[in-house]
Amino acid sequence: MRQIVLHGGVGSSDELNGLLDKYASYSINYGGPLDAVVAAVKYMEDDLNFNAGTGSVMRLDGSIQMDASVMIDENFGSVINIEFVKNPVQVAREVMETSPHVMLCGDGATKFAMEKGHPHYDPSTDRARKRLEDSRVVATKDSRFLYPGIQSVDTVGAVANFDGKIAAALSTGGSSPMMRGRVGDTPIPGSGILVKDGFGIAATGIGEEIIRRQLSYDLYCKRDRLEEEWKLIAENSQFSLGVVGFNREKSFVLANKSMAHGYAKA
Ligand code: GLY
């Protein structure tokens, strides 16, 4: 059986579930699970409803730096703070499949993408500029508490399970407001993403909190009591958090606030 589950970021509206079901049903027809999750994330990167690719939020300096990752059992690729590409998730896949490395960051990641033939693309939008203006007010009050109170919608993710073979992918413009150079959980295996031993997970939420918790690895370790453990984590957190994935054949969608999600099987 082929299955795929997507999220549009914690904080995104459930009204987008129908759209994500549609993206899931398109993506499931791609070759393998990695093809499917990359296709699904690309649909969301190209859709202004979501904070990734063309819908990315801006950093405090007005720049857009994006993170993305892909993972399969025993392989991983990510790009960190990449700029001027349309589909960071595709570059993350190329890092995994065509480079000797697993992570590339900053201008090295952008240069790698250009060398791979990705055209120069500016994802800045008026909506991102407006949102940055709105968030500056909060950011200047107390830089240690940039995140609580912000209605942040962040990250898109997908996990596919094709006859027990699992792949996951994530992409984000980050958790606004944030400094240039800040790195969230999306490109870090064990934090925002994990595929291991029949378990696959793609997280969303405030990256700093997800990294501190090593959320994906923590849930993998507790997968025999996944829902109960999630309740303990989510109910005790002041931060927005969400995950989708597969625990063997069973899909899961867990979030402590609204989170658009989609699912398809074939
Ligand atoms: N979860 C995405 C980020 O914090 O960057």
PDB file of C-alpha atoms and ligand atoms in Angstrom:
ATOM      1  CA  MET A   1       0.000   0.000   0.000  1.00  0.00           C
ATOM      2  CA  ARG A   2       1.089   3.572  -0.711  1.00  0.00           C
ATOM      3  CA  GLN A   3       0.249   6.237   1.853  1.00  0.00           C
ATOM      4  CA  ILE A   4       1.246   9.868   2.283  1.00  0.00           C
ATOM      5  CA  VAL A   5       0.446  12.390   4.993  1.00  0.00           C
ATOM      6  CA  LEU A   6       1.131  16.139   4.732  1.00  0.00           C
ATOM      7  CA  HIS A   7       1.019  19.154   6.999  1.00  0.00           C
ATOM      8  CA  GLY A   8       0.800  22.822   6.123  1.00  0.00           C
ATOM      9  CA  GLY A   9       2.395  24.044   9.349  1.00  0.00           C
ATOM     10  CA  VAL A  10       1.020  24.382  12.855  1.00  0.00           C
ATOM     11  CA  GLY A  11      -1.220  27.452  12.958  1.00  0.00           C
ATOM     12  CA  SER A  12      -2.480  26.899   9.410  1.00  0.00           C
ATOM     13  CA  SER A  13      -6.227  26.669   8.980  1.00  0.00           C
ATOM     14  CA  ASP A  14      -8.089  23.365   8.830  1.00  0.00           C
ATOM     15  CA  GLU A  15      -9.949  24.945   5.930  1.00  0.00           C
ATOM     16  CA  LEU A  16      -6.899  24.034   3.846  1.00  0.00           C
ATOM     17  CA  ASN A  17      -7.334  20.298   4.541  1.00  0.00           C
ATOM     18  CA  GLY A  18      -9.155  19.755   1.233  1.00  0.00           C
ATOM     19  CA  LEU A  19      -6.327  21.404  -0.666  1.00  0.00           C
ATOM     20  CA  LEU A  20      -3.741  19.252   1.109  1.00  0.00           C
ATOM     21  CA  ASP A  21      -5.779  16.098   0.430  1.00  0.00           C
ATOM     22  CA  LYS A  22      -5.587  17.091  -3.232  1.00  0.00           C
ATOM     23  CA  TYR A  23      -1.801  17.638  -3.111  1.00  0.00           C
ATOM     24  CA  ALA A  24      -1.475  14.280  -1.315  1.00  0.00           C
ATOM     25  CA  SER A  25      -3.487  12.499  -3.996  1.00  0.00           C
ATOM     26  CA  TYR A  26      -1.339  14.013  -6.773  1.00  0.00           C
ATOM     27  CA  SER A  27       1.918  13.217  -4.993  1.00  0.00           C
ATOM     28  CA  ILE A  28       1.151   9.591  -4.298  1.00  0.00           C
ATOM     29  CA  ASN A  29       1.370   8.865  -8.023  1.00  0.00           C
ATOM     30  CA  TYR A  30       5.050   9.809  -8.183  1.00  0.00           C
ATOM     31  CA  GLY A  31       7.552   6.895  -8.384  1.00  0.00           C
ATOM     32  CA  GLY A  32       8.829   6.120  -4.882  1.00  0.00           C
ATOM     33  CA  PRO A  33       8.210   7.568  -1.415  1.00  0.00           C
ATOM     34  CA  LEU A  34      11.022  10.111  -1.781  1.00  0.00           C
ATOM     35  CA  ASP A  35       9.602  11.307  -5.129  1.00  0.00           C
ATOM     36  CA  ALA A  36       6.195  11.590  -3.468  1.00  0.00           C
ATOM     37  CA  VAL A  37       7.292  13.670  -0.465  1.00  0.00           C
ATOM     38  CA  VAL A  38       9.439  15.985  -2.580  1.00  0.00           C
ATOM     39  CA  ALA A  39       6.526  16.495  -4.996  1.00  0.00           C
ATOM     40  CA  ALA A  40       4.128  17.191  -2.118  1.00  0.00           C
ATOM     41  CA  VAL A  41       6.457  19.715  -0.508  1.00  0.00           C
ATOM     42  CA  LYS A  42       7.026  21.423  -3.861  1.00  0.00           C
ATOM     43  CA  TYR A  43       3.267  21.900  -4.282  1.00  0.00           C
ATOM     44  CA  MET A  44       3.204  23.605  -0.900  1.00  0.00           C
ATOM     45  CA  GLU A  45       6.382  25.638  -1.556  1.00  0.00           C
ATOM     46  CA  ASP A  46       4.681  27.044  -4.659  1.00  0.00           C
ATOM     47  CA  ASP A  47       1.463  27.867  -2.801  1.00  0.00           C
ATOM     48  CA  LEU A  48       1.250  31.238  -1.009  1.00  0.00           C
ATOM     49  CA  ASN A  49      -0.948  29.731   1.702  1.00  0.00           C
ATOM     50  CA  PHE A  50       2.138  28.201   3.282  1.00  0.00           C
ATOM     51  CA  ASN A  51       5.371  29.447   4.843  1.00  0.00           C
ATOM     52  CA  ALA A  52       7.896  27.783   2.553  1.00  0.00           C
ATOM     53  CA  GLY A  53       9.342  28.570  -0.871  1.00  0.00           C
ATOM     54  CA  THR A  54       7.346  31.420  -2.423  1.00  0.00           C
ATOM     55  CA  GLY A  55       5.215  31.855   0.732  1.00  0.00           C
ATOM     56  CA  SER A  56       8.265  32.245   2.988  1.00  0.00           C
ATOM     57  CA  VAL A  57       8.358  34.832   5.743  1.00  0.00           C
ATOM     58  CA  MET A  58      11.108  37.473   5.898  1.00  0.00           C
ATOM     59  CA  ARG A  59      13.931  37.762   8.383  1.00  0.00           C
ATOM     60  CA  LEU A  60      14.200  40.911  10.503  1.00  0.00           C
ATOM     61  CA  ASP A  61      16.596  42.424   7.938  1.00  0.00           C
ATOM     62  CA  GLY A  62      14.095  41.867   5.099  1.00  0.00           C
ATOM     63  CA  SER A  63      15.934  38.917   3.570  1.00  0.00           C
ATOM     64  CA  ILE A  64      14.439  35.492   2.922  1.00  0.00           C
ATOM     65  CA  GLN A  65      16.515  32.507   3.962  1.00  0.00           C
ATOM     66  CA  MET A  66      14.960  29.064   3.757  1.00  0.00           C
ATOM     67  CA  ASP A  67      15.654  25.641   5.270  1.00  0.00           C
ATOM     68  CA  ALA A  68      14.648  22.276   3.800  1.00  0.00           C
ATOM     69  CA  SER A  69      15.447  18.618   4.300  1.00  0.00           C
ATOM     70  CA  VAL A  70      14.760  15.126   3.010  1.00  0.00           C
ATOM     71  CA  MET A  71      15.297  11.839   4.806  1.00  0.00           C
ATOM     72  CA  ILE A  72      15.070   8.138   4.043  1.00  0.00           C
ATOM     73  CA  ASP A  73      16.347   5.226   6.112  1.00  0.00           C
ATOM     74  CA  GLU A  74      20.073   5.846   6.583  1.00  0.00           C
ATOM     75  CA  ASN A  75      20.347   8.866   4.320  1.00  0.00           C
ATOM     76  CA  PHE A  76      19.675  12.544   4.720  1.00  0.00           C
ATOM     77  CA  GLY A  77      20.120  15.860   2.942  1.00  0.00           C
ATOM     78  CA  SER A  78      19.420  19.434   3.930  1.00  0.00           C
ATOM     79  CA  VAL A  79      19.964  23.034   2.995  1.00  0.00           C
ATOM     80  CA  ILE A  80      20.212  25.766   5.604  1.00  0.00           C
ATOM     81  CA  ASN A  81      19.555  29.468   5.027  1.00  0.00           C
ATOM     82  CA  ILE A  82      19.472  29.011   1.275  1.00  0.00           C
ATOM     83  CA  GLU A  83      18.449  32.051  -0.791  1.00  0.00           C
ATOM     84  CA  PHE A  84      17.093  32.806  -4.257  1.00  0.00           C
ATOM     85  CA  VAL A  85      15.720  29.384  -5.185  1.00  0.00           C
ATOM     86  CA  LYS A  86      12.120  28.391  -5.840  1.00  0.00           C
ATOM     87  CA  ASN A  87      12.175  24.893  -4.372  1.00  0.00           C
ATOM     88  CA  PRO A  88      14.651  24.388  -1.505  1.00  0.00           C
ATOM     89  CA  VAL A  89      13.393  20.826  -0.946  1.00  0.00           C
ATOM     90  CA  GLN A  90      14.637  19.824  -4.393  1.00  0.00           C
ATOM     91  CA  VAL A  91      18.070  21.227  -3.539  1.00  0.00           C
ATOM     92  CA  ALA A  92      18.051  19.265  -0.258  1.00  0.00           C
ATOM     93  CA  ARG A  93      17.399  16.106  -2.268  1.00  0.00           C
ATOM     94  CA  GLU A  94      20.265  16.969  -4.595  1.00  0.00           C
ATOM     95  CA  VAL A  95      22.577  17.499  -1.604  1.00  0.00           C
ATOM     96  CA  MET A  96      21.681  13.975  -0.441  1.00  0.00           C
ATOM     97  CA  GLU A  97      21.904  12.312  -3.837  1.00  0.00           C
ATOM     98  CA  THR A  98      24.559  14.194  -5.767  1.00  0.00           C
ATOM     99  CA  SER A  99      26.978  15.744  -3.270  1.00  0.00           C
ATOM    100  CA  PRO A 100      29.461  14.122  -0.897  1.00  0.00           C
ATOM    101  CA  HIS A 101      27.782  15.967   2.000  1.00  0.00           C
ATOM    102  CA  VAL A 102      24.517  15.841   3.916  1.00  0.00           C
ATOM    103  CA  MET A 103      24.110  19.519   4.838  1.00  0.00           C
ATOM    104  CA  LEU A 104      24.975  22.698   2.971  1.00  0.00           C
ATOM    105  CA  CYS A 105      24.384  26.167   4.349  1.00  0.00           C
ATOM    106  CA  GLY A 106      24.280  29.809   3.360  1.00  0.00           C
ATOM    107  CA  ASP A 107      26.005  30.955   0.204  1.00  0.00           C
ATOM    108  CA  GLY A 108      27.480  27.476  -0.268  1.00  0.00           C
ATOM    109  CA  ALA A 109      23.969  26.016  -0.502  1.00  0.00           C
ATOM    110  CA  THR A 110      22.820  28.773  -2.856  1.00  0.00           C
ATOM    111  CA  LYS A 111      25.909  28.327  -5.061  1.00  0.00           C
ATOM    112  CA  PHE A 112      25.348  24.560  -5.140  1.00  0.00           C
ATOM    113  CA  ALA A 113      21.742  25.120  -6.295  1.00  0.00           C
ATOM    114  CA  MET A 114      22.855  27.457  -9.086  1.00  0.00           C
ATOM    115  CA  GLU A 115      25.452  24.916 -10.222  1.00  0.00           C
ATOM    116  CA  LYS A 116      22.706  22.282 -10.309  1.00  0.00           C
ATOM    117  CA  GLY A 117      20.720  24.477 -12.698  1.00  0.00           C
ATOM    118  CA  HIS A 118      18.194  26.078 -10.347  1.00  0.00           C
ATOM    119  CA  PRO A 119      17.375  29.490 -11.808  1.00  0.00           C
ATOM    120  CA  HIS A 120      17.805  32.599  -9.652  1.00  0.00           C
ATOM    121  CA  TYR A 121      14.393  33.192  -8.045  1.00  0.00           C
ATOM    122  CA  ASP A 122      13.339  35.877  -5.569  1.00  0.00           C
ATOM    123  CA  PRO A 123      10.590  34.550  -3.250  1.00  0.00           C
ATOM    124  CA  SER A 124       9.878  37.986  -1.657  1.00  0.00           C
ATOM    125  CA  THR A 125       6.199  38.910  -1.566  1.00  0.00           C
ATOM    126  CA  ASP A 126       4.271  41.973  -0.383  1.00  0.00           C
ATOM    127  CA  ARG A 127       2.537  39.754   2.166  1.00  0.00           C
ATOM    128  CA  ALA A 128       5.906  38.768   3.665  1.00  0.00           C
ATOM    129  CA  ARG A 129       6.932  42.445   3.842  1.00  0.00           C
ATOM    130  CA  LYS A 130       3.677  43.351   5.622  1.00  0.00           C
ATOM    131  CA  ARG A 131       4.032  40.489   8.052  1.00  0.00           C
ATOM    132  CA  LEU A 132       7.580  41.581   8.872  1.00  0.00           C
ATOM    133  CA  GLU A 133       6.345  45.091   9.648  1.00  0.00           C
ATOM    134  CA  ASP A 134       3.695  43.637  11.994  1.00  0.00           C
ATOM    135  CA  SER A 135       6.202  41.388  13.773  1.00  0.00           C
ATOM    136  CA  ARG A 136       8.876  44.041  14.386  1.00  0.00           C
ATOM    137  CA  VAL A 137       6.748  45.475  17.195  1.00  0.00           C
ATOM    138  CA  VAL A 138       6.920  42.230  19.126  1.00  0.00           C
ATOM    139  CA  ALA A 139      10.543  41.612  18.292  1.00  0.00           C
ATOM    140  CA  THR A 140      11.741  44.839  19.863  1.00  0.00           C
ATOM    141  CA  LYS A 141       9.999  44.317  23.218  1.00  0.00           C
ATOM    142  CA  ASP A 142      12.209  41.545  24.539  1.00  0.00           C
ATOM    143  CA  SER A 143      14.467  39.710  22.157  1.00  0.00           C
ATOM    144  CA  ARG A 144      14.518  36.652  24.400  1.00  0.00           C
ATOM    145  CA  PHE A 145      10.813  36.133  23.932  1.00  0.00           C
ATOM    146  CA  LEU A 146      10.433  36.679  20.236  1.00  0.00           C
ATOM    147  CA  TYR A 147       8.043  33.812  19.696  1.00  0.00           C
ATOM    148  CA  PRO A 148       5.213  33.463  22.232  1.00  0.00           C
ATOM    149  CA  GLY A 149       2.196  35.456  21.142  1.00  0.00           C
ATOM    150  CA  ILE A 150       3.136  35.446  17.481  1.00  0.00           C
ATOM    151  CA  GLN A 151       0.563  33.793  15.289  1.00  0.00           C
ATOM    152  CA  SER A 152       3.298  32.001  13.409  1.00  0.00           C
ATOM    153  CA  VAL A 153       2.467  29.521  10.696  1.00  0.00           C
ATOM    154  CA  ASP A 154       5.570  27.676   9.764  1.00  0.00           C
ATOM    155  CA  THR A 155       6.922  24.853   7.700  1.00  0.00           C
ATOM    156  CA  VAL A 156       5.381  22.357   5.325  1.00  0.00           C
ATOM    157  CA  GLY A 157       6.051  18.657   5.639  1.00  0.00           C
ATOM    158  CA  ALA A 158       5.286  15.290   4.118  1.00  0.00           C
ATOM    159  CA  VAL A 159       5.912  11.670   5.076  1.00  0.00           C
ATOM    160  CA  ALA A 160       5.210   8.776   2.703  1.00  0.00           C
ATOM    161  CA  ASN A 161       5.070   5.065   3.379  1.00  0.00           C
ATOM    162  CA  PHE A 162       5.140   2.894   0.257  1.00  0.00           C
ATOM    163  CA  ASP A 163       4.959  -0.771   1.278  1.00  0.00           C
ATOM    164  CA  GLY A 164       7.037  -0.095   4.399  1.00  0.00           C
ATOM    165  CA  LYS A 165       9.594   2.178   2.683  1.00  0.00           C
ATOM    166  CA  ILE A 166       9.404   5.580   4.336  1.00  0.00           C
ATOM    167  CA  ALA A 167      10.595   9.027   3.234  1.00  0.00           C
ATOM    168  CA  ALA A 168      10.076  12.443   4.787  1.00  0.00           C
ATOM    169  CA  ALA A 169      10.589  16.014   3.612  1.00  0.00           C
ATOM    170  CA  LEU A 170      10.299  19.469   5.163  1.00  0.00           C
ATOM    171  CA  SER A 171      10.648  23.048   3.966  1.00  0.00           C
ATOM    172  CA  THR A 172      10.263  26.406   5.699  1.00  0.00           C
ATOM    173  CA  GLY A 173      10.888  30.105   5.577  1.00  0.00           C
ATOM    174  CA  GLY A 174      11.443  29.894   9.353  1.00  0.00           C
ATOM    175  CA  SER A 175       9.580  31.049  12.464  1.00  0.00           C
ATOM    176  CA  SER A 176       8.986  34.772  12.226  1.00  0.00           C
ATOM    177  CA  PRO A 177      10.349  37.040  13.661  1.00  0.00           C
ATOM    178  CA  MET A 178      13.936  35.872  13.447  1.00  0.00           C
ATOM    179  CA  MET A 179      17.428  37.169  12.842  1.00  0.00           C
ATOM    180  CA  ARG A 180      19.315  36.622   9.618  1.00  0.00           C
ATOM    181  CA  GLY A 181      21.379  33.465  10.023  1.00  0.00           C
ATOM    182  CA  ARG A 182      19.007  31.844  12.528  1.00  0.00           C
ATOM    183  CA  VAL A 183      18.541  28.094  11.980  1.00  0.00           C
ATOM    184  CA  GLY A 184      15.424  26.204  13.025  1.00  0.00           C
ATOM    185  CA  ASP A 185      14.607  22.519  13.354  1.00  0.00           C
ATOM    186  CA  THR A 186      13.723  21.824   9.727  1.00  0.00           C
ATOM    187  CA  PRO A 187      17.218  20.955   8.450  1.00  0.00           C
ATOM    188  CA  ILE A 188      18.279  19.017  11.563  1.00  0.00           C
ATOM    189  CA  PRO A 189      17.726  15.246  11.670  1.00  0.00           C
ATOM    190  CA  GLY A 190      16.199  14.095  14.951  1.00  0.00           C
ATOM    191  CA  SER A 191      14.729  17.551  15.566  1.00  0.00           C
ATOM    192  CA  GLY A 192      12.319  18.447  12.747  1.00  0.00           C
ATOM    193  CA  ILE A 193      12.593  15.237  10.761  1.00  0.00           C
ATOM    194  CA  LEU A 194      13.432  11.576  11.225  1.00  0.00           C
ATOM    195  CA  VAL A 195      13.104   8.319   9.310  1.00  0.00           C
ATOM    196  CA  LYS A 196      14.232   5.259  11.208  1.00  0.00           C
ATOM    197  CA  ASP A 197      13.194   1.634  11.633  1.00  0.00           C
ATOM    198  CA  GLY A 198       9.700   1.945  10.135  1.00  0.00           C
ATOM    199  CA  PHE A 199       9.057   5.307  11.791  1.00  0.00           C
ATOM    200  CA  GLY A 200       8.878   8.579   9.864  1.00  0.00           C
ATOM    201  CA  ILE A 201       8.039  12.041  11.179  1.00  0.00           C
ATOM    202  CA  ALA A 202       7.888  15.642   9.941  1.00  0.00           C
ATOM    203  CA  ALA A 203       7.500  18.340  12.602  1.00  0.00           C
ATOM    204  CA  THR A 204       6.324  21.939  12.638  1.00  0.00           C
ATOM    205  CA  GLY A 205       6.441  24.637  15.286  1.00  0.00           C
ATOM    206  CA  ILE A 206       8.934  26.926  16.927  1.00  0.00           C
ATOM    207  CA  GLY A 207      12.281  25.508  15.861  1.00  0.00           C
ATOM    208  CA  GLU A 208      14.157  26.463  19.007  1.00  0.00           C
ATOM    209  CA  GLU A 209      11.734  24.422  21.121  1.00  0.00           C
ATOM    210  CA  ILE A 210      11.805  21.469  18.731  1.00  0.00           C
ATOM    211  CA  ILE A 211      15.618  21.453  18.746  1.00  0.00           C
ATOM    212  CA  ARG A 212      15.810  21.681  22.547  1.00  0.00           C
ATOM    213  CA  ARG A 213      13.467  18.711  22.815  1.00  0.00           C
ATOM    214  CA  GLN A 214      14.993  16.775  19.872  1.00  0.00           C
ATOM    215  CA  LEU A 215      11.311  16.271  19.245  1.00  0.00           C
ATOM    216  CA  SER A 216      11.428  13.768  16.386  1.00  0.00           C
ATOM    217  CA  TYR A 217      13.990  11.531  18.041  1.00  0.00           C
ATOM    218  CA  ASP A 218      12.202  11.772  21.365  1.00  0.00           C
ATOM    219  CA  LEU A 219       8.926  10.636  19.792  1.00  0.00           C
ATOM    220  CA  TYR A 220      10.724   7.849  17.932  1.00  0.00           C
ATOM    221  CA  CYS A 221      12.072   6.570  21.272  1.00  0.00           C
ATOM    222  CA  LYS A 222       8.557   6.713  22.733  1.00  0.00           C
ATOM    223  CA  ARG A 223       6.705   5.436  19.696  1.00  0.00           C
ATOM    224  CA  ASP A 224       5.019   2.590  21.541  1.00  0.00           C
ATOM    225  CA  ARG A 225       3.038   5.234  23.452  1.00  0.00           C
ATOM    226  CA  LEU A 226       3.087   7.939  20.818  1.00  0.00           C
ATOM    227  CA  GLU A 227      -0.300   9.587  21.445  1.00  0.00           C
ATOM    228  CA  GLU A 228       0.130   9.579  25.241  1.00  0.00           C
ATOM    229  CA  GLU A 229       3.649  11.016  25.004  1.00  0.00           C
ATOM    230  CA  TRP A 230       2.457  13.653  22.567  1.00  0.00           C
ATOM    231  CA  LYS A 231      -0.215  14.749  25.009  1.00  0.00           C
ATOM    232  CA  LEU A 232       2.392  15.160  27.760  1.00  0.00           C
ATOM    233  CA  ILE A 233       4.633  17.216  25.472  1.00  0.00           C
ATOM    234  CA  ALA A 234       1.976  19.338  23.800  1.00  0.00           C
ATOM    235  CA  GLU A 235      -0.133  20.049  26.872  1.00  0.00           C
ATOM    236  CA  ASN A 236       2.920  21.241  28.787  1.00  0.00           C
ATOM    237  CA  SER A 237       4.320  23.420  26.050  1.00  0.00           C
ATOM    238  CA  GLN A 238       3.664  27.122  25.658  1.00  0.00           C
ATOM    239  CA  PHE A 239       4.833  26.785  22.050  1.00  0.00           C
ATOM    240  CA  SER A 240       2.961  25.736  18.924  1.00  0.00           C
ATOM    241  CA  LEU A 241       3.990  22.229  17.934  1.00  0.00           C
ATOM    242  CA  GLY A 242       2.761  19.689  15.402  1.00  0.00           C
ATOM    243  CA  VAL A 243       3.871  16.461  13.748  1.00  0.00           C
ATOM    244  CA  VAL A 244       2.684  14.100  11.035  1.00  0.00           C
ATOM    245  CA  GLY A 245       4.106  10.749  10.067  1.00  0.00           C
ATOM    246  CA  PHE A 246       3.947   7.000  10.182  1.00  0.00           C
ATOM    247  CA  ASN A 247       4.471   4.659  13.070  1.00  0.00           C
ATOM    248  CA  ARG A 248       4.942   1.532  10.998  1.00  0.00           C
ATOM    249  CA  GLU A 249       1.769   1.352   8.835  1.00  0.00           C
ATOM    250  CA  LYS A 250      -0.287   3.707  10.960  1.00  0.00           C
ATOM    251  CA  SER A 251      -0.363   7.396  10.042  1.00  0.00           C
ATOM    252  CA  PHE A 252      -0.533  10.080  12.739  1.00  0.00           C
ATOM    253  CA  VAL A 253      -1.417  13.780  12.813  1.00  0.00           C
ATOM    254  CA  LEU A 254      -0.804  15.523  16.155  1.00  0.00           C
ATOM    255  CA  ALA A 255      -0.809  19.249  16.946  1.00  0.00           C
ATOM    256  CA  ASN A 256      -1.531  21.528  19.890  1.00  0.00           C
ATOM    257  CA  LYS A 257      -3.363  24.050  17.701  1.00  0.00           C
ATOM    258  CA  SER A 258      -4.941  24.076  14.249  1.00  0.00           C
ATOM    259  CA  MET A 259      -2.777  22.498  11.559  1.00  0.00           C
ATOM    260  CA  ALA A 260      -3.846  21.922   7.959  1.00  0.00           C
ATOM    261  CA  HIS A 261      -3.135  18.349   6.939  1.00  0.00           C
ATOM    262  CA  GLY A 262      -3.832  15.997   4.083  1.00  0.00           C
ATOM    263  CA  TYR A 263      -3.708  12.280   3.445  1.00  0.00           C
ATOM    264  CA  ALA A 264      -3.958   9.903   0.512  1.00  0.00           C
ATOM    265  CA  LYS A 265      -3.566   6.177  -0.003  1.00  0.00           C
ATOM    266  CA  ALA A 266      -3.502   3.929  -3.045  1.00  0.00           C
TER     267      ALA A 266
HETATM  268  N1  GLY B   1       9.797  25.028  12.370  1.00  0.00           N
HETATM  269  C1  GLY B   1      10.463  25.906  11.508  1.00  0.00           C
HETATM  270  C2  GLY B   1      11.365  26.809  12.152  1.00  0.00           C
HETATM  271  O1  GLY B   1      11.292  27.044  13.358  1.00  0.00           O
HETATM  272  O2  GLY B   1      12.201  27.343  11.476  1.00  0.00           O
END
